[in-house]
Amino acid sequence: MAVPRSVLPLLFLCFPLCWAQFRSVHDMIYVNITAQAPCVRLMNATHQIGCTSAVSGNVGVLHYCAEQSDVDWLIQSAKNKPYMPLMVPRLFTYENVQGLRASGKISGILVAYGNRSDPQPPQAGFSPVHKCPNDGYGMYSDHPEYAHCKNTTWNPLGSGLSYLDYDFPMSLLVNQSDIDYLIDCHNRFNKYDNDSNQAYPLCAVQIKDRMDGAKDSITCIRRSNLNINLNPFVYCDALGDKNVWGTLRPLNKSTPLNDSKELIVASAKIDTWSLFHNVGGVGANDATGFIALLAAAEALGKLDQVEKNAMKDLMFVFFQGETFDYIGSSRMVYDMRRGEFPAKLNDKVPWQPSLVNTTNIQYFLEVSQVGLWEQSGGLWAHSDPVSQKTSAVRDNVNAIFSAIENATDSTNISIGKPPSFQALPPASLQRFLREDLGVPGIVLSDHMAAYSNNYFMSRLDLPAEIGMDIPANLKPDEAYDYTTKQGESLTKVATVIARTLYQLASNKSPSEAAKITASSSTINHLLYCFLQHANCPLFAEVLSSKSVAALKSLPGPLPRYVSVPQNAANQISQVVANLLTFYLGERLPNLNTPTECKTPRYDHINSYIFMNGRPVVNTTDNTTSYASFCMRAPVQFSTAVSPAFLSNEMLHSNEYSTWTESRWTVLNAKIFLVSSEAEQTITLSVGVVVILVSLVLVYFVNTKSDVLFTAPEAEY
C-alpha cells in the first residue's frame, strides 16, 4: 500500500526529532574525555614501538591508582577484568606498567597530568628512553671500546619504557576537569576493599586510537606504495622537519670557502620527545642548550658590521629530529659531503650562499644540557678521544677549551674536562665525526659522566626541576619579566658561549671578549616563552600576525616533538628561525607591509620576514595597533629528513635514521557505566526472546490477516 502524501512531511519532520532523541540518549550514556595526549605508534627499520587500540576501541573498568597498594590490588586481587587504570604520575613507572601488562587484566592505561605545575614526579627519577640514547647511529657504533656506551652509561635511569610495543592504548589526560570527573565516577561506583571486589554497575572507559601502521618502517612504506585502488592509502610518514641555520655575516658563493678551515659552527638541538604525543613544556633541561645559544647569538649580533666583517665565518645551527637517531645532523652532513649544502650552486641565481663542507669547519661547539651546571659543580667540555689522535685536531680542540676557560673567568663558572679516555656523550657532533674525523669539536654540558637530569626525555623534565621558580600568584606580564634562578644561571652560560665564539672568530684577547654579555632579560623571556607560555610578548613581536593569532589558542608552551614533514616548518622551528633572524638581522625601514617584505627571487642568502612588532596603544581612542617591521638576515631552513628515505638502498643500509610515525583516523575516549556480564547476558537473552516472539506473532498475524483485518460488508 502506498504511503499517503500527507504522511511524508510528517516522516521528514520525525527524522531530525528522532535523531536528536538518539543523540540525547547517547549523551545520557556517554561522557567524552575532552583532552588527551595519546601514546602513538612509531616504527624504525626493525620494529614498532608505542601503542594502539583495537579497531572498535578498548573498554575497561576504571580503577584509580593513587597509591602503590591500588596497583598491587589490581594485579593480585581484581576480578572484573579488563581494567583501565587511571594512575598518578609517580606510579607510572616501568615496573608498574610491566606488572599490569603481564597480569593480563588491563585494556589500557590513563595517566593523570591535569595540573602540570604539580605533577608529583618520582623522587628517584624517571626516564622512559634507553640508557644509551641514539645507540648505533653515532660515531662509536662499531668501536670495540666505546660502542653501546661501554665506556660511560649516560642515562642510567633509562628504562626503555617508551621503546616497547603495547597492544593496548595509553593516554595522558591534560584536562583537570576530566581527571576530577573520572575520580568522582570511580569513587561513586568502583570503590573496593582488600577482601571484596566492586559491585556492578561500574564506571568504565573506552579509548579508541587505532594506529594504521604496523611491523616496521620498511614494511609500512612498502604497503603505502602499493597502488591497488584509485585512492592509495598511506599508513605512515617519515619523521622530520627543518633545521634552522644562520650566519653572523652572509656567506656568498662569490667568495667560496673552498678547503679553507675558517668556519666556526655553534649548534644545539631543538627537539625532544615523550611517550605521549605532542605534550608541550617537557624537556626543560634539554631546552637550555638552544635557549643559551639563541641568547649568545643575540649578544654577537649586536656587534657593528665592521667588526663582523673582520671575523671568521660563524654559523649557528639548530638541529631538528636529533632525538630519533640524529635526523637533522645526519641530513646536513649528507648534504655537505655531496656538495649540496646549503643548496646546489646555480649560475642563474646571482646571490647564493657558498657551499659548506665538513672540511671547512675549524671549530665545532655544541651546547647540550646546561641547566643544572650549579648542581653538578660547573660546566664540562666533552671531546672525542678517537679523533684527537691526530695532532691538528687535538690542537684545535685545546684551542676551543682554552677559549671556554678564558670566558668563564668573570662568570663564576668552573669548567672541567672529563677523563681523556671518556667518549663523547650523545650529540650531533658525533654524526660529523662519523663522516669526518678531522672536525675538531667540544660538547658543552652540565654533567661530567651520567646525565645530571633525572627526568631525561620524559614529560616530567619540567621547568620547576631546573629552577624556574615563578610565583604562582603573579600576573602573566609580571611572570614574563620575573628573573628566575634558572634565568640568572643560564645568563652566565650564554655569556660564556658568546665570549668563547667571539674569541675563536676574532682572535681577540679574553679581556676584549669581556665586552660581550648575554642579556638577562632575553634569557628570562626565552625561558618563559619556550617553557611556560608560548602566547608571550616576545613571540608576539617576532612572528607574523597570523602566527600570533594561532598561539593564543595554546594553553601552554609549544610542543617540541619533531613530527612529520609538512610544506612549511613546524611551529617550534619557525619560532627559532624568526628569533635568530631578529637577533642577527637588520631592520628595513622602507618595507612597511607584508607584500613589500618578501625575499627577492635573486636573493638566496637572506630571509625577509615581516614581524608583528610590539603593541602600541592610542591614548586618544584607546585602540591598539602594532609597530610591525621587516627584518632581513642570513638565516635559512635546511631539510631535516633522514637520507634513508631518499632511496630504497639507503633505507635498508642501517646507516641513517629510519623512524616513521603511524597514521591514525580516530582518537576519542568516553566514560560510561557498565553492567555485569550476567546482567548483559540476561538483557541479550531477553532481547532475543522478544525478537523471536515478535517474529512468530508477526508471522501469525500475517497468515491470518484475511480473517483479522477483513472489513465488514456494506449493507445496502
XYZ file of C-alpha atoms in Angstrom:
716
model
C 0.000 0.000 0.000
C 1.398 3.414 -0.943
C 2.145 5.929 1.790
C -0.278 8.860 1.619
C 1.395 12.093 0.543
C 0.126 13.840 3.648
C 2.256 11.475 5.769
C 5.583 12.254 4.009
C 6.066 15.688 5.618
C 5.455 14.075 8.996
C 8.158 11.486 8.270
C 10.653 14.179 7.266
C 9.790 16.100 10.417
C 10.107 12.996 12.558
C 13.611 12.068 11.325
C 15.537 15.005 12.861
C 13.465 14.725 16.019
C 14.239 11.016 16.275
C 17.923 11.679 15.572
C 18.011 14.373 18.241
C 16.375 11.955 20.654
C 19.002 9.355 19.773
C 21.798 11.871 20.399
C 20.295 12.876 23.727
C 20.159 9.205 24.777
C 23.782 8.797 23.632
C 24.828 11.829 25.667
C 22.994 10.438 28.691
C 25.017 7.231 28.451
C 28.477 8.550 27.475
C 30.631 11.435 28.728
C 33.502 12.412 26.438
C 37.050 12.930 27.706
C 37.861 16.281 26.148
C 41.669 16.492 26.144
C 44.209 13.710 25.974
C 47.699 13.094 24.630
C 47.869 9.564 23.219
C 50.790 7.201 23.045
C 51.211 6.736 19.281
C 52.952 4.053 17.268
C 56.392 4.733 15.809
C 58.477 2.403 13.669
C 62.056 2.038 12.500
C 63.751 -0.423 10.166
C 63.482 -3.358 12.551
C 60.454 -2.997 14.828
C 57.490 -0.989 16.076
C 57.038 0.805 19.391
C 54.188 2.649 21.066
C 50.505 1.905 21.449
C 47.328 1.138 19.551
C 43.743 0.211 20.330
C 41.515 -2.383 18.702
C 39.580 -1.231 15.642
C 36.419 -0.781 17.712
C 38.329 0.643 20.688
C 39.348 -0.805 24.049
C 36.968 -0.870 27.024
C 37.924 -1.365 30.661
C 36.590 -0.847 34.178
C 38.048 2.353 35.633
C 40.452 1.832 38.528
C 42.029 4.872 40.189
C 45.595 4.211 41.347
C 46.599 6.887 43.853
C 48.883 4.634 45.915
C 51.077 1.646 45.166
C 48.593 -0.549 47.039
C 45.967 0.284 44.384
C 48.253 -1.050 41.657
C 49.078 -4.151 43.693
C 45.367 -4.871 44.308
C 44.612 -4.633 40.604
C 47.415 -7.057 39.726
C 46.786 -9.548 42.528
C 43.098 -9.414 43.528
C 40.914 -7.656 40.959
C 38.387 -9.922 39.210
C 36.245 -7.680 36.991
C 38.732 -7.518 34.139
C 39.550 -5.905 31.818
C 40.501 -2.733 33.708
C 41.523 0.758 32.628
C 43.746 2.104 35.451
C 43.981 5.868 35.991
C 47.431 6.436 37.504
C 49.037 9.433 39.180
C 52.399 10.320 37.550
C 54.640 8.925 40.289
C 53.091 5.454 39.863
C 53.554 5.381 36.091
C 56.872 3.529 36.247
C 58.462 0.797 34.187
C 57.886 -1.788 36.922
C 54.193 -0.957 37.355
C 53.442 -0.812 33.639
C 55.163 -4.133 33.055
C 53.375 -5.681 36.041
C 49.977 -4.520 34.786
C 50.796 -5.674 31.287
C 51.867 -9.136 32.459
C 48.734 -9.545 34.598
C 46.525 -9.651 31.503
C 43.908 -7.634 33.390
C 44.147 -4.269 31.639
C 42.904 -2.976 28.301
C 44.648 0.402 28.508
C 46.226 2.953 30.858
C 45.327 6.561 31.674
C 47.826 8.906 33.340
C 46.603 11.945 35.292
C 48.506 15.075 34.304
C 45.977 17.893 34.509
C 47.823 20.205 36.881
C 51.209 20.477 35.168
C 52.654 22.685 37.910
C 52.397 19.830 40.424
C 52.830 16.515 38.597
C 54.313 14.653 41.611
C 57.321 13.195 39.770
C 59.023 10.125 41.239
C 61.782 11.359 43.552
C 64.171 8.681 42.329
C 63.849 9.995 38.764
C 62.089 8.791 35.640
C 63.473 8.413 32.133
C 61.499 6.234 29.695
C 64.197 6.142 26.990
C 67.308 3.985 26.665
C 70.343 4.091 28.929
C 72.417 4.712 25.791
C 70.451 7.245 23.666
C 70.784 7.032 19.864
C 72.885 3.897 20.239
C 74.205 2.611 16.924
C 73.912 5.855 14.960
C 76.769 7.897 16.406
C 80.469 7.637 15.659
C 81.097 4.712 18.022
C 78.612 2.184 16.628
C 81.372 -0.310 15.725
C 84.112 0.818 18.098
C 85.388 -2.033 20.311
C 85.863 0.207 23.355
C 83.098 2.822 23.105
C 80.200 1.125 21.263
C 76.886 0.800 23.136
C 78.086 3.164 25.899
C 80.547 0.576 27.255
C 82.755 3.391 28.488
C 80.026 5.526 30.115
C 76.333 4.926 30.780
C 74.936 8.357 30.009
C 71.351 7.798 31.122
C 71.482 5.247 33.974
C 67.827 5.874 34.896
C 66.669 4.986 31.389
C 64.089 2.193 31.477
C 63.293 1.897 27.768
C 59.568 2.217 28.560
C 58.993 4.443 25.512
C 60.609 1.893 23.195
C 58.296 -1.024 23.994
C 55.399 -2.208 21.842
C 51.995 -2.184 23.554
C 48.869 -3.858 22.186
C 46.650 -1.527 24.205
C 46.213 2.276 24.258
C 47.712 4.677 26.788
C 46.757 8.329 27.153
C 47.904 11.293 29.188
C 44.955 13.324 30.493
C 45.753 17.032 30.354
C 42.410 18.485 31.455
C 41.913 18.612 35.214
C 38.120 18.604 34.808
C 38.308 15.243 33.013
C 40.505 13.832 35.764
C 38.192 15.080 38.513
C 35.165 13.559 36.757
C 36.917 10.196 36.389
C 37.977 10.140 40.039
C 34.450 11.061 41.134
C 32.968 8.334 38.915
C 35.404 5.817 40.397
C 34.614 6.840 43.966
C 30.852 6.610 43.388
C 30.720 3.258 41.602
C 34.065 1.441 41.752
C 35.101 1.570 45.408
C 36.633 -1.634 46.716
C 38.324 -3.092 49.764
C 41.001 -5.723 50.061
C 38.512 -8.503 50.803
C 35.925 -7.957 48.090
C 35.642 -6.706 44.536
C 33.445 -3.920 43.264
C 29.704 -4.305 42.776
C 28.015 -3.511 39.476
C 27.225 -1.171 37.797
C 30.817 0.009 37.358
C 32.325 3.111 35.815
C 34.152 2.182 32.601
C 36.231 3.910 29.935
C 36.519 3.336 26.204
C 39.600 4.530 24.277
C 39.748 4.442 20.510
C 43.047 5.333 18.805
C 43.698 2.661 16.228
C 47.093 3.027 14.523
C 47.245 2.210 10.802
C 50.979 1.468 10.538
C 52.463 -1.810 11.734
C 55.567 -4.040 11.914
C 58.408 -1.703 10.812
C 59.159 1.296 8.593
C 60.259 -0.770 5.598
C 57.062 -2.838 5.600
C 54.861 0.180 6.266
C 56.370 2.208 3.417
C 56.051 -0.750 1.032
C 52.370 -1.112 1.913
C 51.839 2.613 1.422
C 53.390 2.426 -2.052
C 51.063 -0.343 -3.241
C 48.679 1.200 -5.777
C 45.853 -1.295 -5.516
C 42.986 1.190 -5.831
C 42.192 4.672 -7.070
C 42.665 6.145 -3.584
C 46.020 4.845 -2.300
C 46.237 4.755 1.485
C 49.323 5.978 3.349
C 49.969 4.060 6.563
C 52.938 6.016 7.940
C 55.140 9.059 7.366
C 58.856 9.638 7.884
C 59.741 11.782 10.884
C 61.360 15.080 10.003
C 61.087 18.840 9.739
C 63.546 21.691 9.086
C 66.913 22.565 10.582
C 67.447 26.270 11.241
C 70.812 27.840 10.460
C 72.166 31.345 10.159
C 75.490 33.149 9.956
C 76.847 36.210 11.701
C 77.713 37.641 8.297
C 76.396 36.406 4.931
C 78.131 33.551 3.137
C 78.400 34.268 -0.589
C 79.477 31.999 -3.418
C 81.469 34.918 -4.826
C 83.963 34.244 -2.001
C 83.832 30.434 -1.682
C 85.147 28.657 1.390
C 86.860 26.003 -0.746
C 89.149 23.971 1.531
C 89.923 26.759 3.983
C 89.318 25.754 7.596
C 87.907 29.046 8.805
C 84.289 28.218 9.605
C 83.096 28.026 13.205
C 79.909 26.068 13.908
C 77.862 26.562 17.088
C 74.973 24.128 17.400
C 72.184 22.890 19.651
C 69.203 20.612 19.178
C 65.627 21.895 19.327
C 63.531 18.764 19.649
C 62.631 16.463 22.480
C 60.194 13.589 22.925
C 57.985 11.940 25.487
C 55.931 8.751 25.359
C 52.764 10.833 24.959
C 52.220 12.664 21.695
C 52.977 16.386 21.367
C 52.989 17.241 25.070
C 54.245 20.816 25.413
C 56.602 22.110 28.073
C 58.606 18.915 28.529
C 62.363 18.636 28.076
C 63.092 21.746 30.152
C 66.767 20.990 30.773
C 67.049 19.783 27.190
C 65.856 23.238 26.062
C 68.511 25.168 27.980
C 71.062 24.411 25.251
C 69.280 26.088 22.358
C 67.953 28.901 24.572
C 71.502 29.745 25.703
C 72.727 29.612 22.090
C 69.953 31.969 20.927
C 70.925 34.455 23.642
C 74.588 34.152 22.620
C 73.584 34.832 19.000
C 71.780 37.989 20.127
C 74.858 39.178 22.042
C 77.108 38.698 18.999
C 74.502 40.086 16.626
C 74.809 43.463 18.376
C 78.393 43.880 17.135
C 78.804 46.509 14.432
C 79.094 45.327 10.844
C 82.737 46.380 10.502
C 83.756 44.088 13.346
C 81.614 41.245 12.000
C 83.269 41.533 8.594
C 86.704 41.210 10.201
C 85.779 37.953 11.942
C 85.838 34.391 10.661
C 82.591 32.935 9.392
C 80.387 31.899 12.304
C 77.384 29.630 11.714
C 74.609 28.953 14.233
C 72.764 25.669 13.663
C 69.630 24.425 15.418
C 69.012 20.772 14.606
C 65.627 19.052 14.413
C 64.953 15.350 14.937
C 68.161 14.615 16.863
C 66.200 12.585 19.414
C 65.477 9.989 16.734
C 68.985 8.858 15.766
C 70.303 12.269 14.669
C 67.871 13.013 11.822
C 68.805 16.689 11.370
C 72.583 16.454 11.714
C 72.893 13.301 9.596
C 71.000 15.017 6.765
C 73.146 18.149 6.994
C 76.359 16.096 6.885
C 74.973 14.058 3.967
C 74.192 17.229 2.011
C 77.580 18.764 2.858
C 79.523 15.753 1.609
C 77.545 15.727 -1.651
C 78.161 19.426 -2.323
C 74.513 20.310 -1.737
C 74.593 22.359 1.462
C 73.002 24.833 1.725
C 71.954 24.125 -1.890
C 73.440 23.200 -5.242
C 75.045 26.183 -6.927
C 73.001 27.662 -9.750
C 74.551 30.065 -12.251
C 71.144 31.667 -12.783
C 70.953 32.781 -9.126
C 73.264 35.771 -8.516
C 73.068 35.835 -4.699
C 73.627 32.385 -3.294
C 75.488 31.106 -0.209
C 78.828 29.431 -0.763
C 78.935 25.677 -0.366
C 79.852 24.394 3.084
C 81.604 21.082 3.713
C 82.785 19.356 6.867
C 86.341 20.102 5.720
C 85.652 23.836 6.176
C 84.968 23.514 9.912
C 87.797 24.774 12.092
C 85.894 24.670 15.386
C 82.633 22.989 16.373
C 80.977 23.970 19.667
C 77.795 22.145 20.615
C 75.644 23.263 23.542
C 73.873 20.345 25.206
C 72.000 20.229 28.542
C 73.385 23.115 30.617
C 70.559 23.998 33.013
C 71.871 22.064 36.032
C 75.524 23.158 35.998
C 75.339 24.635 39.505
C 74.153 21.316 40.967
C 76.897 19.382 39.154
C 79.732 21.731 40.108
C 80.215 23.552 36.798
C 80.266 23.065 33.047
C 82.012 20.166 31.348
C 83.750 20.247 27.960
C 83.465 16.825 26.301
C 85.685 15.892 23.370
C 86.305 12.757 21.336
C 89.404 10.669 22.161
C 89.496 8.927 18.757
C 89.788 11.997 16.509
C 92.315 13.622 18.858
C 94.906 11.033 17.966
C 95.595 13.474 15.118
C 97.659 16.393 16.418
C 95.915 19.045 14.285
C 92.517 18.063 15.669
C 93.877 17.883 19.208
C 95.393 21.371 18.938
C 92.109 22.883 17.744
C 90.125 21.102 20.468
C 92.541 22.541 23.027
C 92.041 25.985 21.473
C 88.268 25.694 21.981
C 88.771 24.612 25.588
C 91.168 27.497 26.272
C 88.628 29.962 24.877
C 85.901 28.499 27.124
C 88.233 28.569 30.116
C 89.082 32.222 29.493
C 85.399 33.087 29.021
C 84.456 31.656 32.424
C 86.907 33.809 34.397
C 84.471 36.578 35.321
C 81.280 34.484 35.394
C 81.907 32.360 38.493
C 81.525 29.175 36.430
C 84.108 26.424 36.669
C 84.910 24.472 33.516
C 86.166 20.909 33.645
C 87.425 18.224 31.302
C 86.220 14.643 31.660
C 88.927 11.946 31.626
C 90.748 11.783 28.290
C 89.614 8.183 27.712
C 85.907 9.061 28.025
C 83.837 9.062 24.841
C 81.567 11.856 23.643
C 78.033 11.882 25.053
C 75.170 11.506 22.537
C 75.470 14.671 20.434
C 75.120 15.984 16.879
C 78.917 16.314 16.738
C 79.080 12.521 16.595
C 77.426 12.499 13.154
C 80.016 14.967 11.838
C 82.875 12.899 13.264
C 81.353 9.692 11.924
C 81.821 11.146 8.451
C 84.956 13.244 9.016
C 87.353 12.658 11.926
C 89.043 15.945 11.064
C 86.288 18.055 12.678
C 87.593 19.487 15.993
C 84.743 19.864 18.439
C 83.582 20.152 22.027
C 80.188 19.393 23.555
C 79.377 21.706 26.460
C 77.154 20.183 29.156
C 76.228 20.225 32.846
C 77.416 16.659 33.502
C 80.824 15.013 33.586
C 79.593 11.457 33.018
C 75.983 10.363 33.659
C 73.301 12.979 32.997
C 72.530 15.380 35.839
C 68.947 15.368 34.577
C 66.992 12.621 36.378
C 63.968 13.085 34.093
C 65.732 12.988 30.732
C 63.371 12.782 27.744
C 60.259 12.466 29.877
C 57.140 14.537 30.452
C 58.488 15.216 33.966
C 61.525 17.203 32.781
C 59.621 20.327 33.760
C 60.594 23.971 34.394
C 60.293 23.550 38.168
C 63.018 20.890 38.083
C 65.597 23.364 36.727
C 64.800 26.338 38.951
C 62.028 28.099 37.046
C 60.668 29.413 40.340
C 57.981 31.821 39.116
C 55.491 32.568 41.947
C 52.023 31.263 41.134
C 50.289 34.497 42.161
C 51.980 36.686 39.528
C 50.049 38.112 36.600
C 51.182 36.979 33.114
C 53.097 40.206 32.387
C 54.796 40.014 35.794
C 55.684 36.333 35.321
C 57.106 37.152 31.871
C 59.573 39.671 33.336
C 60.347 37.704 36.503
C 64.009 36.763 36.964
C 64.209 33.111 37.977
C 67.133 31.185 39.438
C 67.482 29.401 36.112
C 67.423 32.765 34.339
C 70.369 34.017 36.379
C 72.239 30.739 35.941
C 71.657 30.425 32.192
C 72.624 34.058 31.537
C 76.124 33.203 32.758
C 76.263 30.177 30.455
C 75.090 32.208 27.439
C 77.738 34.830 28.210
C 80.437 32.135 28.289
C 79.250 30.770 24.931
C 79.160 34.220 23.306
C 82.632 35.167 24.578
C 84.053 31.802 23.517
C 82.733 32.193 19.984
C 83.954 35.785 19.841
C 87.489 34.766 20.804
C 87.561 31.913 18.291
C 86.147 34.025 15.456
C 88.120 37.228 16.038
C 91.369 36.036 17.647
C 90.815 38.795 20.212
C 92.072 38.542 23.782
C 89.868 37.428 26.698
C 89.875 40.983 28.045
C 88.480 42.275 24.748
C 85.893 39.489 24.733
C 84.700 40.619 28.180
C 82.614 43.325 26.490
C 80.295 40.581 25.183
C 77.489 39.885 27.661
C 74.252 37.965 27.215
C 71.062 39.781 28.178
C 69.428 38.584 31.388
C 66.009 39.814 30.240
C 66.371 37.950 26.927
C 67.187 34.710 28.755
C 64.229 35.081 31.123
C 61.880 35.894 28.256
C 63.107 32.923 26.211
C 62.724 30.577 29.183
C 59.217 31.830 29.871
C 58.084 31.637 26.238
C 59.581 28.220 25.446
C 58.828 26.510 28.754
C 55.781 28.264 30.244
C 53.527 30.076 27.753
C 54.053 30.440 24.013
C 51.469 33.225 23.972
C 54.014 35.766 25.216
C 55.180 39.266 24.173
C 58.484 38.093 22.633
C 56.875 35.566 20.296
C 54.089 38.048 19.534
C 56.728 40.560 18.447
C 58.798 38.351 16.115
C 56.053 36.268 14.472
C 53.516 37.270 11.847
C 50.076 38.417 12.966
C 48.579 35.153 11.670
C 51.031 33.048 13.692
C 50.408 35.164 16.789
C 46.670 34.507 16.494
C 47.368 30.750 16.351
C 49.450 30.926 19.543
C 46.575 32.447 21.514
C 44.737 29.120 21.446
C 47.645 27.299 23.110
C 47.203 26.751 26.860
C 50.951 26.459 27.474
C 54.275 26.123 25.641
C 54.885 24.826 22.131
C 55.426 21.080 21.679
C 58.957 20.232 20.541
C 58.274 16.825 19.012
C 59.791 16.730 15.512
C 56.558 15.362 13.964
C 56.327 14.610 10.224
C 57.356 16.914 7.346
C 54.858 19.481 6.126
C 55.071 22.109 3.394
C 56.303 24.615 5.969
C 58.431 24.212 9.079
C 56.561 23.273 12.224
C 55.801 25.893 14.858
C 58.875 25.468 17.043
C 61.285 25.615 14.077
C 59.539 28.685 12.692
C 59.780 30.454 16.044
C 63.504 29.657 16.353
C 64.110 30.881 12.780
C 62.276 34.154 13.435
C 64.156 34.705 16.690
C 67.511 34.057 15.008
C 66.531 36.486 12.237
C 65.520 39.042 14.866
C 68.861 38.684 16.687
C 71.202 38.561 13.679
C 69.374 40.694 11.143
C 68.766 44.310 10.236
C 65.533 46.249 10.003
C 64.472 47.528 6.597
C 62.518 50.729 7.334
C 61.426 51.211 3.709
C 59.491 47.929 3.599
C 56.372 48.513 5.669
C 53.888 45.854 4.555
C 53.930 42.044 4.262
C 53.650 42.402 0.490
C 56.765 44.568 0.308
C 58.726 42.441 2.794
C 59.248 39.398 0.607
C 62.515 37.667 -0.203
C 63.554 38.626 -3.761
C 63.930 35.771 -6.214
C 67.566 36.653 -6.836
C 68.489 36.570 -3.120
C 69.030 33.055 -1.765
C 71.335 34.287 1.002
C 68.907 36.220 3.184
C 65.412 35.744 4.515
C 62.994 38.663 4.667
C 60.445 38.308 7.467
C 57.652 40.728 8.291
C 57.242 40.711 12.063
C 54.185 41.703 14.042
C 56.055 44.100 16.338
C 55.131 45.430 19.748
C 51.645 46.717 20.584
C 51.126 50.476 20.547
C 48.158 51.889 22.473
C 46.482 55.005 21.110
C 45.545 57.003 24.214
C 43.038 59.075 22.265
C 40.608 56.301 21.360
C 42.165 53.515 23.480
C 42.818 51.297 20.440
C 45.826 49.028 19.964
C 47.935 48.763 16.829
C 51.272 47.060 16.199
C 54.610 48.592 15.228
C 55.282 45.980 12.534
C 58.617 45.877 10.738
C 60.614 43.959 8.130
C 63.781 42.048 9.082
C 66.491 40.743 6.761
C 69.108 38.238 7.914
C 71.265 35.391 6.526
C 69.035 32.780 8.172
C 67.636 29.785 6.317
C 65.952 26.424 6.734
C 67.516 23.179 5.584
C 65.923 19.769 5.208
C 65.814 17.648 8.355
C 64.538 14.372 6.916
C 66.750 11.300 7.128
C 68.718 10.397 3.972
C 67.406 6.846 4.458
C 64.179 7.856 2.720
C 65.953 9.080 -0.420
C 66.365 5.574 -1.828
C 65.371 2.005 -1.088
C 69.037 1.045 -0.821
C 69.731 3.572 1.954
C 66.528 2.574 3.743
C 67.997 -0.920 4.132
C 71.545 0.232 4.938
C 71.215 0.849 8.731
C 73.401 3.927 8.235
C 70.692 6.523 8.818
C 67.618 7.003 10.978
C 64.533 5.181 9.679
C 61.882 6.401 12.130
C 58.323 6.796 10.892
C 55.058 7.706 12.589
C 51.889 5.708 12.053
C 48.829 7.491 10.776
C 45.527 7.255 12.610
C 41.995 8.369 11.821
C 40.056 8.340 15.102
C 41.062 9.495 18.561
C 38.491 9.640 21.335
C 37.736 8.429 24.840
C 34.416 8.046 26.671
C 33.178 7.334 30.188
C 30.055 5.250 30.854
C 28.522 2.749 33.288
C 28.794 -0.942 32.517
C 26.692 -3.758 33.984
C 27.888 -7.229 34.951
C 28.393 -9.946 32.355
C 25.458 -11.885 33.834
C 23.179 -8.865 33.522
C 24.382 -8.220 29.989
C 23.699 -11.884 29.127
C 20.202 -11.699 30.609
C 19.479 -8.468 28.729
C 20.689 -10.000 25.477
C 18.694 -13.176 26.073
C 15.506 -11.249 26.834
C 16.056 -9.206 23.693
C 16.496 -12.335 21.581
C 13.343 -13.891 23.103
C 11.350 -10.711 22.419
C 12.549 -10.702 18.801
C 11.644 -14.369 18.318
C 8.199 -13.904 19.902
C 7.688 -10.825 17.726
C 8.616 -12.774 14.599
C 6.188 -15.569 15.489
C 3.472 -13.049 16.275
C 4.057 -11.164 13.024
C 4.017 -14.421 11.078
C 0.741 -15.465 12.738
C -0.869 -12.075 12.144
C 0.304 -12.074 8.536
C -1.091 -15.549 7.796
C -4.437 -14.725 9.431
C -4.676 -11.183 8.128
C -7.635 -12.028 5.865
C -9.572 -13.077 8.951
C -8.302 -10.467 11.393
C -8.490 -7.472 9.100
C -11.437 -8.278 6.814
C -13.639 -5.245 6.512
C -17.365 -5.844 7.215
C -19.571 -5.990 4.155
C -21.520 -2.870 3.480
C -25.265 -3.053 3.976
C -27.488 -1.746 1.229
